[in-house]
Coordinates of C-alpha atoms in Angstrom, one line a residue:
Chain A
M1 CA 249.4 -26.0 -97.6
A2 CA 245.6 -25.7 -98.2
A3 CA 245.0 -28.3 -95.5
R4 CA 246.3 -25.9 -92.8
E5 CA 243.7 -23.2 -93.6
A6 CA 240.5 -22.7 -91.7
P7 CA 237.6 -24.6 -93.4
P8 CA 235.0 -22.3 -95.2
R9 CA 231.6 -21.6 -93.6
L10 CA 228.6 -23.3 -95.2
L11 CA 225.7 -20.9 -95.4
P12 CA 222.3 -22.0 -96.8
S13 CA 221.0 -19.8 -99.7
G14 CA 217.6 -21.4 -99.7
D15 CA 217.0 -25.1 -100.3
S16 CA 218.8 -25.3 -103.6
A17 CA 222.1 -23.5 -103.1
I18 CA 225.0 -23.3 -100.6
T19 CA 227.2 -20.4 -100.1
V20 CA 230.7 -21.6 -99.4
E21 CA 232.2 -18.6 -97.6
F22 CA 236.0 -18.3 -97.3
S23 CA 236.1 -14.8 -96.0
R24 CA 233.8 -11.9 -95.2
D25 CA 236.2 -9.4 -96.8
I26 CA 237.8 -8.8 -100.2
D27 CA 240.8 -11.0 -99.7
D28 CA 243.1 -12.2 -102.3
A29 CA 243.9 -15.5 -100.5
A30 CA 240.2 -16.2 -100.0
N31 CA 239.5 -15.5 -103.7
R32 CA 242.2 -18.0 -104.7
R33 CA 240.6 -20.6 -102.5
V34 CA 237.2 -19.8 -104.1
L35 CA 238.6 -20.3 -107.6
A36 CA 240.5 -23.4 -106.5
L37 CA 237.3 -25.0 -105.2
D38 CA 235.5 -24.0 -108.4
R39 CA 238.1 -25.7 -110.5
T40 CA 238.1 -28.7 -108.3
L41 CA 234.4 -29.1 -108.8
A42 CA 234.9 -28.8 -112.5
V43 CA 237.3 -31.7 -112.6
A44 CA 235.7 -33.7 -109.7
P45 CA 232.0 -33.0 -110.2
I46 CA 229.5 -33.8 -107.4
A47 CA 226.2 -35.4 -108.7
G48 CA 223.4 -33.0 -108.2
V49 CA 225.5 -29.8 -108.4
T50 CA 224.0 -27.8 -111.3
E51 CA 226.0 -24.6 -111.4
T52 CA 228.8 -22.7 -109.5
V53 CA 229.2 -19.0 -109.2
P54 CA 232.6 -17.8 -107.9
T55 CA 232.7 -14.4 -106.1
Y56 CA 235.5 -12.5 -104.3
R57 CA 235.0 -14.4 -101.1
S58 CA 232.6 -17.3 -101.6
L59 CA 231.5 -19.9 -104.0
L60 CA 227.8 -20.2 -104.6
V61 CA 227.0 -23.8 -105.4
H62 CA 223.5 -24.4 -106.9
Y63 CA 222.2 -27.9 -106.5
D64 CA 219.2 -30.1 -107.1
P65 CA 217.8 -31.0 -103.7
L66 CA 216.1 -34.1 -105.3
Q67 CA 219.6 -35.4 -106.0
I68 CA 221.6 -34.4 -102.9
G69 CA 220.8 -32.9 -99.5
F70 CA 222.3 -30.0 -97.8
E71 CA 224.3 -32.0 -95.3
A72 CA 225.7 -34.5 -97.7
L73 CA 226.7 -31.8 -100.2
G74 CA 228.2 -29.6 -97.5
E75 CA 230.4 -32.5 -96.3
Q76 CA 231.7 -33.2 -99.8
L77 CA 232.3 -29.5 -100.4
L78 CA 234.4 -29.2 -97.2
T79 CA 236.5 -32.2 -98.3
L80 CA 237.0 -30.8 -101.8
A81 CA 237.9 -27.3 -100.3
Q82 CA 241.0 -28.9 -98.7
R83 CA 242.3 -30.2 -102.1
P84 CA 245.1 -28.3 -103.8
D85 CA 244.2 -26.1 -106.8
P86 CA 244.1 -28.5 -109.7
A87 CA 244.7 -26.0 -112.5
A88 CA 246.8 -23.2 -111.0
A89 CA 249.5 -23.8 -113.7
R90 CA 247.1 -23.2 -116.7
I91 CA 245.9 -19.7 -116.1
R92 CA 245.2 -17.6 -119.2
R93 CA 246.7 -14.1 -119.5
W94 CA 244.8 -11.5 -121.5
R95 CA 246.1 -8.1 -122.8
I96 CA 243.2 -5.6 -123.0
P97 CA 243.6 -2.4 -125.0
V98 CA 242.2 0.7 -123.3
A99 CA 241.6 4.3 -124.5
Y100 CA 242.2 6.3 -121.3
G101 CA 240.8 9.8 -120.5
G102 CA 239.0 12.3 -122.6
E103 CA 235.5 11.3 -123.7
H104 CA 236.4 7.7 -123.0
G105 CA 237.4 8.2 -119.4
I106 CA 235.5 11.2 -118.1
D107 CA 236.7 10.8 -114.5
L108 CA 240.4 10.5 -115.2
D109 CA 241.2 14.2 -114.5
D110 CA 239.1 14.3 -111.3
V111 CA 240.7 11.1 -110.0
A112 CA 244.1 12.6 -110.6
K113 CA 243.1 15.8 -108.8
A114 CA 241.6 13.8 -105.9
L115 CA 244.8 11.8 -105.6
N116 CA 247.1 14.9 -106.0
T117 CA 248.8 13.7 -109.1
T118 CA 248.6 13.9 -112.9
P119 CA 246.3 11.9 -115.2
D120 CA 249.4 10.4 -116.8
E121 CA 250.5 9.0 -113.4
I122 CA 247.0 7.4 -112.9
V123 CA 247.2 5.8 -116.3
R124 CA 250.8 4.6 -115.7
R125 CA 249.9 3.0 -112.4
H126 CA 246.7 1.4 -113.8
V127 CA 248.6 0.0 -116.8
A128 CA 251.4 -1.3 -114.6
G129 CA 248.9 -3.6 -112.7
D130 CA 248.8 -7.3 -113.0
Y131 CA 245.1 -8.2 -112.4
R132 CA 243.1 -11.3 -111.8
V133 CA 239.5 -11.8 -112.7
A134 CA 238.2 -12.3 -109.1
M135 CA 234.6 -12.6 -110.2
I136 CA 232.1 -11.9 -113.0
G137 CA 228.7 -10.6 -111.9
F138 CA 226.0 -8.0 -111.7
T139 CA 225.5 -7.9 -115.5
P140 CA 226.8 -10.2 -118.3
G141 CA 230.5 -10.0 -118.6
W142 CA 231.1 -7.4 -115.8
S143 CA 234.5 -8.5 -114.7
Y144 CA 235.7 -7.5 -111.2
L145 CA 239.5 -7.5 -111.1
S146 CA 241.7 -7.7 -108.1
G147 CA 245.3 -6.4 -107.9
L148 CA 244.6 -2.6 -108.1
D149 CA 247.6 -0.4 -107.0
K150 CA 246.9 0.8 -103.4
F151 CA 247.6 4.3 -104.5
L152 CA 244.4 4.1 -106.7
H153 CA 242.1 2.9 -104.0
M154 CA 239.3 5.5 -103.5
P155 CA 235.7 5.5 -102.4
R156 CA 233.0 5.1 -105.0
R157 CA 231.1 8.2 -106.3
Q158 CA 228.6 9.8 -104.0
N159 CA 226.1 9.7 -106.8
P160 CA 226.2 6.6 -109.0
R161 CA 225.6 7.3 -112.7
V162 CA 222.4 5.8 -114.1
L163 CA 224.1 5.0 -117.4
T164 CA 227.8 4.4 -118.2
P165 CA 229.0 3.1 -121.6
A166 CA 229.7 -0.4 -122.7
G167 CA 233.4 -1.3 -122.4
T168 CA 234.0 1.1 -119.5
I169 CA 237.2 0.5 -117.5
S170 CA 236.7 2.0 -114.1
I171 CA 237.9 1.9 -110.5
G172 CA 235.9 1.7 -107.3
G173 CA 237.1 1.0 -103.8
V174 CA 240.0 -1.5 -104.0
Q175 CA 238.8 -2.8 -107.3
T176 CA 239.1 -2.1 -111.0
G177 CA 236.7 -3.6 -113.5
I178 CA 235.7 -4.2 -117.1
Q179 CA 232.1 -3.4 -117.8
C180 CA 230.7 -5.1 -120.9
I181 CA 227.2 -3.7 -121.5
A182 CA 226.0 -0.2 -120.8
G183 CA 224.5 0.2 -117.4
P184 CA 224.5 2.0 -114.0
S185 CA 227.8 2.4 -112.1
G186 CA 229.1 4.2 -109.1
W187 CA 232.7 3.8 -110.1
H188 CA 235.2 6.3 -111.5
L189 CA 235.5 6.0 -115.3
L190 CA 239.1 5.9 -116.5
G191 CA 238.8 4.7 -120.0
R192 CA 237.1 2.4 -122.5
T193 CA 238.0 -0.8 -124.3
A194 CA 236.6 -2.2 -127.5
V195 CA 236.9 -5.7 -126.0
R196 CA 233.5 -7.3 -125.6
T197 CA 233.7 -9.7 -122.6
Y198 CA 230.1 -10.8 -123.6
Q199 CA 229.1 -10.9 -127.2
L200 CA 226.2 -12.9 -128.7
H201 CA 226.8 -14.9 -131.9
R202 CA 230.5 -15.1 -131.1
D203 CA 232.3 -18.2 -130.0
P204 CA 232.9 -18.1 -127.1
I205 CA 230.1 -15.7 -126.0
F206 CA 232.0 -15.0 -122.7
L207 CA 235.6 -14.1 -123.2
L208 CA 237.0 -14.1 -119.7
E209 CA 236.8 -16.8 -117.0
P210 CA 237.0 -16.2 -113.3
G211 CA 240.7 -16.8 -112.4
D212 CA 242.1 -15.4 -115.8
T213 CA 244.7 -12.7 -115.5
V214 CA 244.5 -9.4 -117.2
S215 CA 246.8 -6.5 -118.1
F216 CA 245.9 -3.3 -119.9
T217 CA 247.6 -1.6 -122.8
P218 CA 246.9 2.1 -123.6
V219 CA 245.7 2.9 -127.1
D220 CA 244.8 6.2 -128.7
A221 CA 241.2 7.2 -129.5
R222 CA 241.6 6.4 -133.2
T223 CA 242.9 2.8 -132.5
F224 CA 239.9 2.4 -130.1
A225 CA 237.5 3.4 -132.9
E226 CA 239.1 0.9 -135.3
Q227 CA 239.1 -1.9 -132.7
D228 CA 235.5 -1.1 -131.8
R229 CA 234.5 -1.6 -135.4
A230 CA 236.4 -4.9 -135.6
A231 CA 235.0 -6.1 -132.3
E232 CA 231.5 -5.2 -133.4
A233 CA 232.0 -7.5 -136.4
G234 CA 232.9 -10.3 -134.0
E235 CA 236.7 -10.1 -134.1
F236 CA 238.8 -10.5 -131.0
V237 CA 240.7 -7.4 -130.1
A238 CA 241.9 -8.8 -126.8
E239 CA 245.3 -10.5 -127.0
L240 CA 245.8 -13.8 -125.4
V241 CA 249.4 -13.7 -124.1
A242 CA 251.4 -17.0 -124.4
T243 CA 252.4 -18.3 -121.0
Chain B
M1 CA 202.3 -21.9 -139.5
S2 CA 199.7 -19.7 -137.8
K3 CA 200.3 -16.3 -136.2
L4 CA 199.2 -14.9 -132.9
I5 CA 199.2 -11.1 -133.2
V6 CA 199.6 -9.1 -130.0
S7 CA 196.6 -6.7 -130.6
S8 CA 197.1 -5.0 -127.3
I9 CA 199.2 -5.6 -124.2
G10 CA 200.3 -3.8 -121.1
P11 CA 203.8 -3.5 -119.6
A12 CA 205.5 -6.4 -117.8
S13 CA 204.4 -9.0 -120.4
S14 CA 207.1 -11.0 -122.1
V15 CA 207.9 -14.4 -123.6
Q16 CA 209.2 -16.6 -120.8
D17 CA 210.1 -20.3 -120.4
G18 CA 212.2 -22.3 -118.0
G19 CA 215.0 -19.7 -118.3
R20 CA 218.7 -20.1 -119.0
P21 CA 220.6 -21.3 -115.9
G22 CA 224.2 -22.3 -116.3
S23 CA 225.9 -19.0 -117.0
Q24 CA 225.5 -17.2 -113.8
R25 CA 229.3 -17.4 -113.3
Y26 CA 229.5 -14.9 -116.3
G27 CA 226.9 -12.5 -114.8
L28 CA 224.1 -13.9 -116.9
T29 CA 220.9 -14.1 -114.9
P30 CA 218.6 -17.1 -115.6
S31 CA 215.3 -15.2 -116.2
G32 CA 212.4 -17.5 -116.9
A33 CA 208.8 -17.6 -115.7
M34 CA 207.9 -16.0 -112.4
D35 CA 205.5 -18.9 -111.6
R36 CA 206.8 -22.1 -113.0
L37 CA 203.8 -24.2 -111.9
A38 CA 201.4 -21.9 -113.9
L39 CA 203.7 -22.0 -116.9
A40 CA 203.9 -25.8 -116.7
A41 CA 200.1 -26.2 -116.2
A42 CA 199.3 -24.0 -119.3
N43 CA 201.9 -25.9 -121.4
T44 CA 200.6 -29.3 -120.2
L45 CA 197.1 -28.4 -121.3
V46 CA 198.2 -28.0 -124.9
G47 CA 200.6 -30.9 -125.0
N48 CA 203.9 -29.0 -124.7
E49 CA 206.9 -29.7 -122.6
P50 CA 206.2 -28.1 -119.1
F51 CA 208.8 -25.3 -119.5
A52 CA 208.2 -24.5 -123.2
A53 CA 208.1 -20.8 -124.1
A54 CA 204.7 -19.1 -123.4
V55 CA 203.5 -15.5 -122.9
E56 CA 203.8 -14.3 -119.4
I57 CA 201.1 -11.6 -119.0
G58 CA 201.5 -8.9 -116.3
P59 CA 198.7 -7.3 -114.3
F60 CA 197.1 -5.4 -117.1
G61 CA 194.7 -6.6 -119.9
A62 CA 195.8 -7.9 -123.2
S63 CA 194.4 -9.2 -126.5
F64 CA 195.7 -11.6 -129.1
T65 CA 194.4 -12.4 -132.6
A66 CA 194.8 -15.6 -134.6
R67 CA 195.9 -15.2 -138.2
C68 CA 196.6 -17.6 -141.0
G69 CA 194.9 -20.5 -139.2
A70 CA 193.4 -21.6 -135.9
V71 CA 195.5 -21.5 -132.7
H72 CA 195.2 -23.8 -129.7
I73 CA 195.8 -22.1 -126.4
A74 CA 195.6 -22.5 -122.7
L75 CA 195.6 -20.1 -119.8
S76 CA 196.9 -20.6 -116.2
G77 CA 198.2 -18.5 -113.4
A78 CA 196.5 -15.3 -112.1
S79 CA 192.9 -15.6 -113.2
R80 CA 191.2 -12.8 -115.1
S81 CA 188.3 -12.4 -117.4
A82 CA 188.9 -14.1 -120.7
D83 CA 186.9 -14.5 -123.8
I84 CA 187.3 -15.5 -127.4
A85 CA 184.9 -13.6 -129.7
G86 CA 182.4 -13.4 -126.8
R87 CA 182.8 -17.0 -125.6
T88 CA 184.0 -17.2 -122.1
V89 CA 187.3 -19.1 -121.6
A90 CA 188.0 -20.6 -118.2
F91 CA 191.5 -20.6 -116.7
D92 CA 193.2 -24.0 -116.4
T93 CA 191.5 -25.1 -119.6
S94 CA 192.5 -25.2 -123.2
A95 CA 190.6 -23.4 -125.9
T96 CA 190.9 -22.7 -129.7
L97 CA 190.9 -19.4 -131.5
A98 CA 189.6 -19.8 -135.1
D99 CA 191.4 -17.9 -137.7
G100 CA 190.7 -14.2 -137.2
E101 CA 189.3 -14.6 -133.7
T102 CA 190.6 -12.5 -130.8
L103 CA 191.3 -13.6 -127.2
T104 CA 190.5 -10.7 -124.9
L105 CA 191.9 -10.8 -121.3
G106 CA 191.0 -8.4 -118.5
F107 CA 193.1 -7.3 -115.5
A108 CA 194.7 -10.0 -113.3
K109 CA 192.6 -10.9 -110.3
G110 CA 194.1 -12.8 -107.3
G111 CA 197.6 -12.9 -108.7
A112 CA 200.2 -11.0 -110.7
F113 CA 201.0 -13.1 -113.8
S114 CA 199.0 -15.3 -116.1
Y115 CA 200.5 -17.6 -118.7
L116 CA 199.2 -18.1 -122.3
A117 CA 200.6 -21.3 -123.7
I118 CA 200.2 -22.1 -127.4
E119 CA 200.2 -25.7 -128.8
G120 CA 203.6 -26.3 -130.2
G121 CA 205.2 -23.4 -128.3
I122 CA 206.4 -20.2 -129.8
A123 CA 208.9 -20.1 -132.7
G124 CA 212.1 -18.4 -132.0
E125 CA 215.9 -18.6 -131.9
P126 CA 217.0 -19.9 -128.5
M127 CA 220.1 -18.3 -126.8
F128 CA 221.6 -20.5 -124.2
G129 CA 218.8 -22.9 -124.8
S130 CA 216.0 -20.4 -123.9
L131 CA 213.7 -17.9 -125.5
A132 CA 213.1 -16.1 -122.2
V133 CA 213.3 -12.3 -122.4
N134 CA 216.2 -10.7 -120.5
A135 CA 216.0 -7.1 -121.9
R136 CA 219.2 -5.9 -120.2
A137 CA 221.3 -8.6 -121.7
G138 CA 219.7 -8.2 -125.1
L139 CA 218.3 -11.8 -124.9
G140 CA 214.9 -13.2 -125.8
S141 CA 213.2 -14.4 -128.9
P142 CA 211.3 -13.6 -131.1
Y143 CA 211.7 -10.1 -129.4
P144 CA 214.6 -9.4 -126.9
R145 CA 212.2 -7.1 -124.9
P146 CA 208.8 -7.1 -123.4
L147 CA 205.9 -7.5 -125.8
Q148 CA 204.4 -4.5 -127.6
N149 CA 201.2 -3.9 -129.5
G150 CA 201.5 -5.3 -133.0
D151 CA 204.1 -7.9 -132.2
E152 CA 203.6 -11.2 -134.1
L153 CA 204.3 -14.7 -132.6
Q154 CA 204.8 -17.5 -135.1
V155 CA 202.9 -20.5 -133.8
Q156 CA 201.8 -23.9 -134.9
R157 CA 198.4 -24.3 -136.5
A158 CA 195.9 -25.9 -134.1
S159 CA 196.1 -29.7 -134.5
G160 CA 192.5 -30.2 -133.5
A161 CA 193.4 -31.9 -130.2
A162 CA 190.4 -32.1 -127.8
E163 CA 190.0 -29.4 -125.2
R164 CA 191.0 -30.3 -121.7
R165 CA 191.1 -28.9 -118.2
I166 CA 193.7 -29.5 -115.5
E167 CA 192.9 -30.0 -111.9
L168 CA 195.5 -28.1 -109.9
P169 CA 195.7 -28.4 -106.1
E170 CA 194.4 -25.4 -104.1
Q171 CA 197.0 -22.7 -103.6
P172 CA 197.1 -22.2 -99.8
E173 CA 196.9 -18.8 -98.4
A174 CA 199.7 -19.9 -96.0
P175 CA 202.7 -17.7 -95.1
I176 CA 205.6 -17.8 -97.5
G177 CA 208.3 -20.3 -96.3
I178 CA 211.8 -19.0 -95.8
L179 CA 215.1 -20.4 -94.7
F180 CA 217.3 -17.9 -92.8
G181 CA 220.7 -17.2 -94.3
P182 CA 223.2 -16.8 -95.9
Q183 CA 223.8 -13.5 -93.9
D184 CA 221.2 -13.7 -91.1
D185 CA 224.1 -13.2 -88.7
E186 CA 224.2 -9.6 -89.9
F187 CA 220.9 -9.1 -88.0
S188 CA 220.1 -9.3 -84.3
E189 CA 217.6 -11.9 -83.0
D190 CA 215.1 -9.0 -82.4
N191 CA 215.4 -7.9 -86.0
K192 CA 215.1 -11.4 -87.3
N193 CA 211.9 -11.8 -85.2
L194 CA 210.6 -8.5 -86.4
F195 CA 211.2 -9.7 -90.0
L196 CA 209.2 -13.0 -89.2
D197 CA 206.4 -11.5 -87.1
S198 CA 205.5 -8.5 -89.4
E199 CA 203.1 -8.2 -92.2
W200 CA 204.8 -7.1 -95.5
T201 CA 203.3 -5.4 -98.5
I202 CA 204.5 -5.7 -102.0
S203 CA 205.6 -2.3 -103.3
A204 CA 204.3 -0.9 -106.6
T205 CA 207.9 -0.4 -107.7
S206 CA 208.4 -4.2 -107.8
D207 CA 209.4 -5.9 -111.1
R208 CA 210.9 -9.1 -112.5
M209 CA 214.3 -8.1 -111.0
G210 CA 213.0 -7.7 -107.4
Y211 CA 210.0 -7.3 -105.2
R212 CA 210.3 -4.5 -102.8
L213 CA 208.7 -5.0 -99.5
E214 CA 207.1 -2.3 -97.3
G215 CA 206.9 -2.8 -93.5
P216 CA 208.9 -2.1 -90.4
V217 CA 212.6 -1.1 -90.8
I218 CA 214.9 -4.1 -90.4
K219 CA 218.2 -2.8 -88.9
H220 CA 221.6 -4.3 -89.6
L221 CA 224.2 -5.1 -87.0
H222 CA 227.2 -4.0 -89.0
G223 CA 225.9 -1.7 -91.7
H224 CA 224.4 -2.6 -95.0
N225 CA 227.5 -3.1 -97.2
I226 CA 228.9 -6.5 -97.5
V227 CA 231.3 -7.8 -100.2
S228 CA 229.1 -8.9 -103.1
D229 CA 228.3 -12.5 -103.3
G230 CA 226.1 -14.8 -105.3
T231 CA 222.3 -14.5 -105.4
V232 CA 219.4 -17.0 -106.0
N233 CA 215.8 -16.6 -106.9
G234 CA 214.2 -15.7 -103.6
S235 CA 217.3 -14.1 -101.9
I236 CA 215.9 -11.5 -99.5
Q237 CA 218.4 -8.6 -99.4
V238 CA 218.1 -5.8 -96.8
P239 CA 219.5 -2.5 -98.2
G240 CA 220.3 0.6 -96.2
N241 CA 216.7 1.7 -95.8
G242 CA 215.8 -1.6 -94.0
Q243 CA 213.1 -2.4 -96.5
P244 CA 213.8 -5.9 -97.8
I245 CA 214.0 -6.8 -101.6
V246 CA 213.2 -10.3 -102.7
L247 CA 215.3 -11.1 -105.8
M248 CA 213.3 -12.4 -108.8
P249 CA 214.4 -14.2 -112.0
D250 CA 215.9 -11.1 -113.6
R251 CA 218.0 -10.3 -110.6
G252 CA 221.7 -9.4 -110.7
T253 CA 223.8 -12.6 -110.2
S254 CA 225.7 -11.0 -107.3
G255 CA 224.6 -8.4 -104.8
G256 CA 226.3 -6.4 -102.0
Y257 CA 223.5 -6.2 -99.4
P258 CA 223.2 -8.7 -96.6
K259 CA 220.7 -11.4 -97.3
I260 CA 218.7 -12.2 -94.2
A261 CA 216.8 -15.2 -95.7
T262 CA 215.7 -17.0 -98.8
V263 CA 212.2 -17.9 -100.0
I264 CA 212.0 -21.7 -100.3
S265 CA 211.9 -22.9 -103.9
A266 CA 208.4 -24.6 -103.5
D267 CA 206.9 -21.3 -102.4
F268 CA 208.7 -19.1 -105.0
G269 CA 205.9 -19.1 -107.6
R270 CA 203.2 -18.5 -105.0
F271 CA 205.2 -15.5 -103.7
A272 CA 205.7 -14.2 -107.2
Q273 CA 201.9 -14.1 -107.7
I274 CA 201.4 -11.7 -104.8
S275 CA 200.5 -8.5 -106.5
A276 CA 201.5 -5.0 -105.7
G277 CA 199.7 -3.5 -102.7
H278 CA 198.9 -6.9 -101.2
S279 CA 200.2 -8.1 -97.9
F280 CA 201.6 -11.4 -96.6
R281 CA 203.7 -13.0 -93.9
F282 CA 206.8 -15.1 -93.8
K283 CA 207.3 -18.3 -91.9
A284 CA 210.7 -19.9 -91.0
V285 CA 211.1 -23.5 -92.0
T286 CA 213.9 -26.0 -91.5
M287 CA 216.1 -27.2 -94.3
A288 CA 214.6 -30.7 -94.0
E289 CA 211.1 -29.2 -94.4
A290 CA 212.1 -27.0 -97.3
Q291 CA 213.7 -29.8 -99.2
A292 CA 210.7 -32.1 -98.5
E293 CA 208.5 -29.3 -100.0
A294 CA 210.9 -29.0 -103.0
R295 CA 210.4 -32.8 -103.6
K296 CA 206.6 -32.5 -103.3
F297 CA 206.7 -29.5 -105.8
A298 CA 208.9 -31.5 -108.2
E299 CA 206.5 -34.4 -108.0
L300 CA 203.5 -32.1 -108.7
L301 CA 205.3 -30.8 -111.8
R302 CA 206.2 -34.3 -112.9
T303 CA 202.6 -35.5 -112.6
L304 CA 200.8 -32.6 -114.2
P305 CA 199.8 -34.7 -117.2
D306 CA 197.9 -37.1 -114.8
R307 CA 195.8 -34.2 -113.8
L308 CA 194.4 -33.5 -117.2
R309 CA 190.6 -34.2 -117.7
P310 CA 188.4 -34.0 -120.7
L311 CA 186.5 -30.7 -120.7
E312 CA 183.1 -31.5 -119.1
S313 CA 179.8 -31.0 -120.8
L314 CA 177.9 -27.9 -119.8
D315 CA 175.6 -30.1 -117.6
L316 CA 178.4 -31.1 -115.3
N317 CA 179.6 -27.5 -115.1
L318 CA 176.1 -26.4 -114.1
E319 CA 176.2 -29.0 -111.3
A320 CA 179.5 -27.6 -110.0
L321 CA 178.1 -24.1 -110.3
S322 CA 175.0 -24.9 -108.3
A323 CA 177.2 -26.6 -105.7
A324 CA 179.2 -23.4 -105.5
N325 CA 176.0 -21.4 -105.1
V326 CA 174.8 -23.6 -102.3
A327 CA 178.0 -22.7 -100.5
G328 CA 176.8 -19.1 -100.5
H329 CA 178.8 -17.6 -103.3
A330 CA 177.1 -15.5 -105.9
V331 CA 178.0 -17.1 -109.2
N332 CA 177.1 -16.1 -112.6
A333 CA 176.0 -19.4 -114.1
V334 CA 177.1 -18.4 -117.6
D335 CA 180.5 -17.0 -116.6
A336 CA 183.0 -19.9 -116.3
A337 CA 185.7 -17.5 -115.3
T338 CA 183.7 -16.3 -112.3
W339 CA 183.0 -19.9 -111.4
Q340 CA 186.7 -20.5 -111.3
V341 CA 187.2 -17.8 -108.7
A342 CA 184.3 -18.9 -106.6
E343 CA 185.5 -22.5 -106.7
S344 CA 188.8 -21.5 -105.1
A345 CA 187.1 -19.4 -102.6
T346 CA 184.8 -22.2 -101.4
S347 CA 187.4 -24.7 -100.3

């Protein structure tokens, strides 16, 4: 099936990286191809490739120009991009607890108003979603999820906030996301999770991988506080669901 | 162990090394030294691995005091006045602080960052194999933040190794090489030419995340929002206001502005050394040229130990000084730091 798709574009990102672009848009099919090429490179490494960074629509391939040139690497990447996804059957599923609304999701009421519905309906739709980690970027552990209910698509805030809390679960545009460390955000804050997608001195330091699937489970504020203490101590509070 | 006490330091100074590549897929930026050649030169002078942890010192002055034993150091990168207890220290040479002595550094001249390497490196707890400070991610050792007055660095006691200097090639005043892409097709030919043909000034709001450029407004063909994709050191983003931002080692790993071009890797350190308020130009190169430059740069890094020389006697220095004077440069014969600046100006 992959062989019938258009080949990706090879775009130079300087002399030590190639952007392998599958689409210009947020596109689920393109993201699957990005993740497939990423996994292919993990099982069939190309000498000289030092690091890969999957995003929604492209795979950034860092390489050492002393070991391989742009043309030779590009050719090999185009060949590998035609291979079927080697690991599609072994995708991990995570269940992430979220305390929605109130102090943990200060935009929930406004989002409900803007979409002419109730906060409960927003939470119901957000929890019903089956999401995929399309990419991780911006700051450590910031996981961008695809699969947001169309009903919840809405533009980002006019004025981004300078500081939003660690563990924020938010929506922006066609995406939802898990933010790990406190930082700026222009998205709408629906809730918070105690799950640390990035935590030093824990093994593994990064919990989620691009391509993992995620669903959310609502918890009350008291449970969030308990889980937050446990997570701070290095415990996992995300549940890995058997597949 | 000896200690190097940070007696005084300005902002934008931190412990940096070769950085921590390998986790950009998790949103972790590599960080690391802004000018890898200067870091490697300073480390080579004191017998360290080229990308061992050293102190990256921003534009302002700083002073460091040795405690509990002598400390063997070397300075490279942006030159500035430097003395140990009144003795002038030249850049690109090693020197020793006796127990209790203070190294005093002035403001950076002709660059933005200087590197203070210490024999044996800096003691710390590596995370992802690196001590480099990345304050946003809470990483860096011994302090996960820029250095502050009173900080203490645990270092090795000076071994008594001979003082040396290193002969570095002249840094050309040439334009900064770029490769167009990955999103140069988001710009018209006219705007790409405007980008290439204009003089750009480094904004005062620049930092280790990005250097903001001031110059003509570069217009986009289809607006300034793209779907975020991966970034590299030297990615040149053009946000809505049309003023490019060159992404530096503390960049976000992904970004949502079109990237018109990328600074070539061999010129990245030279670009990082352009200080705020200074102007420069870009020059487009081909991929073959950029990769040839990358190989030359790697060869230079690899052969740094071959460029070490014993520190000359004062007689030889005076000869060099008089030669510089003949060339018409006013040189203070007792100020080796001034001689250093004059030397680069003559050739």
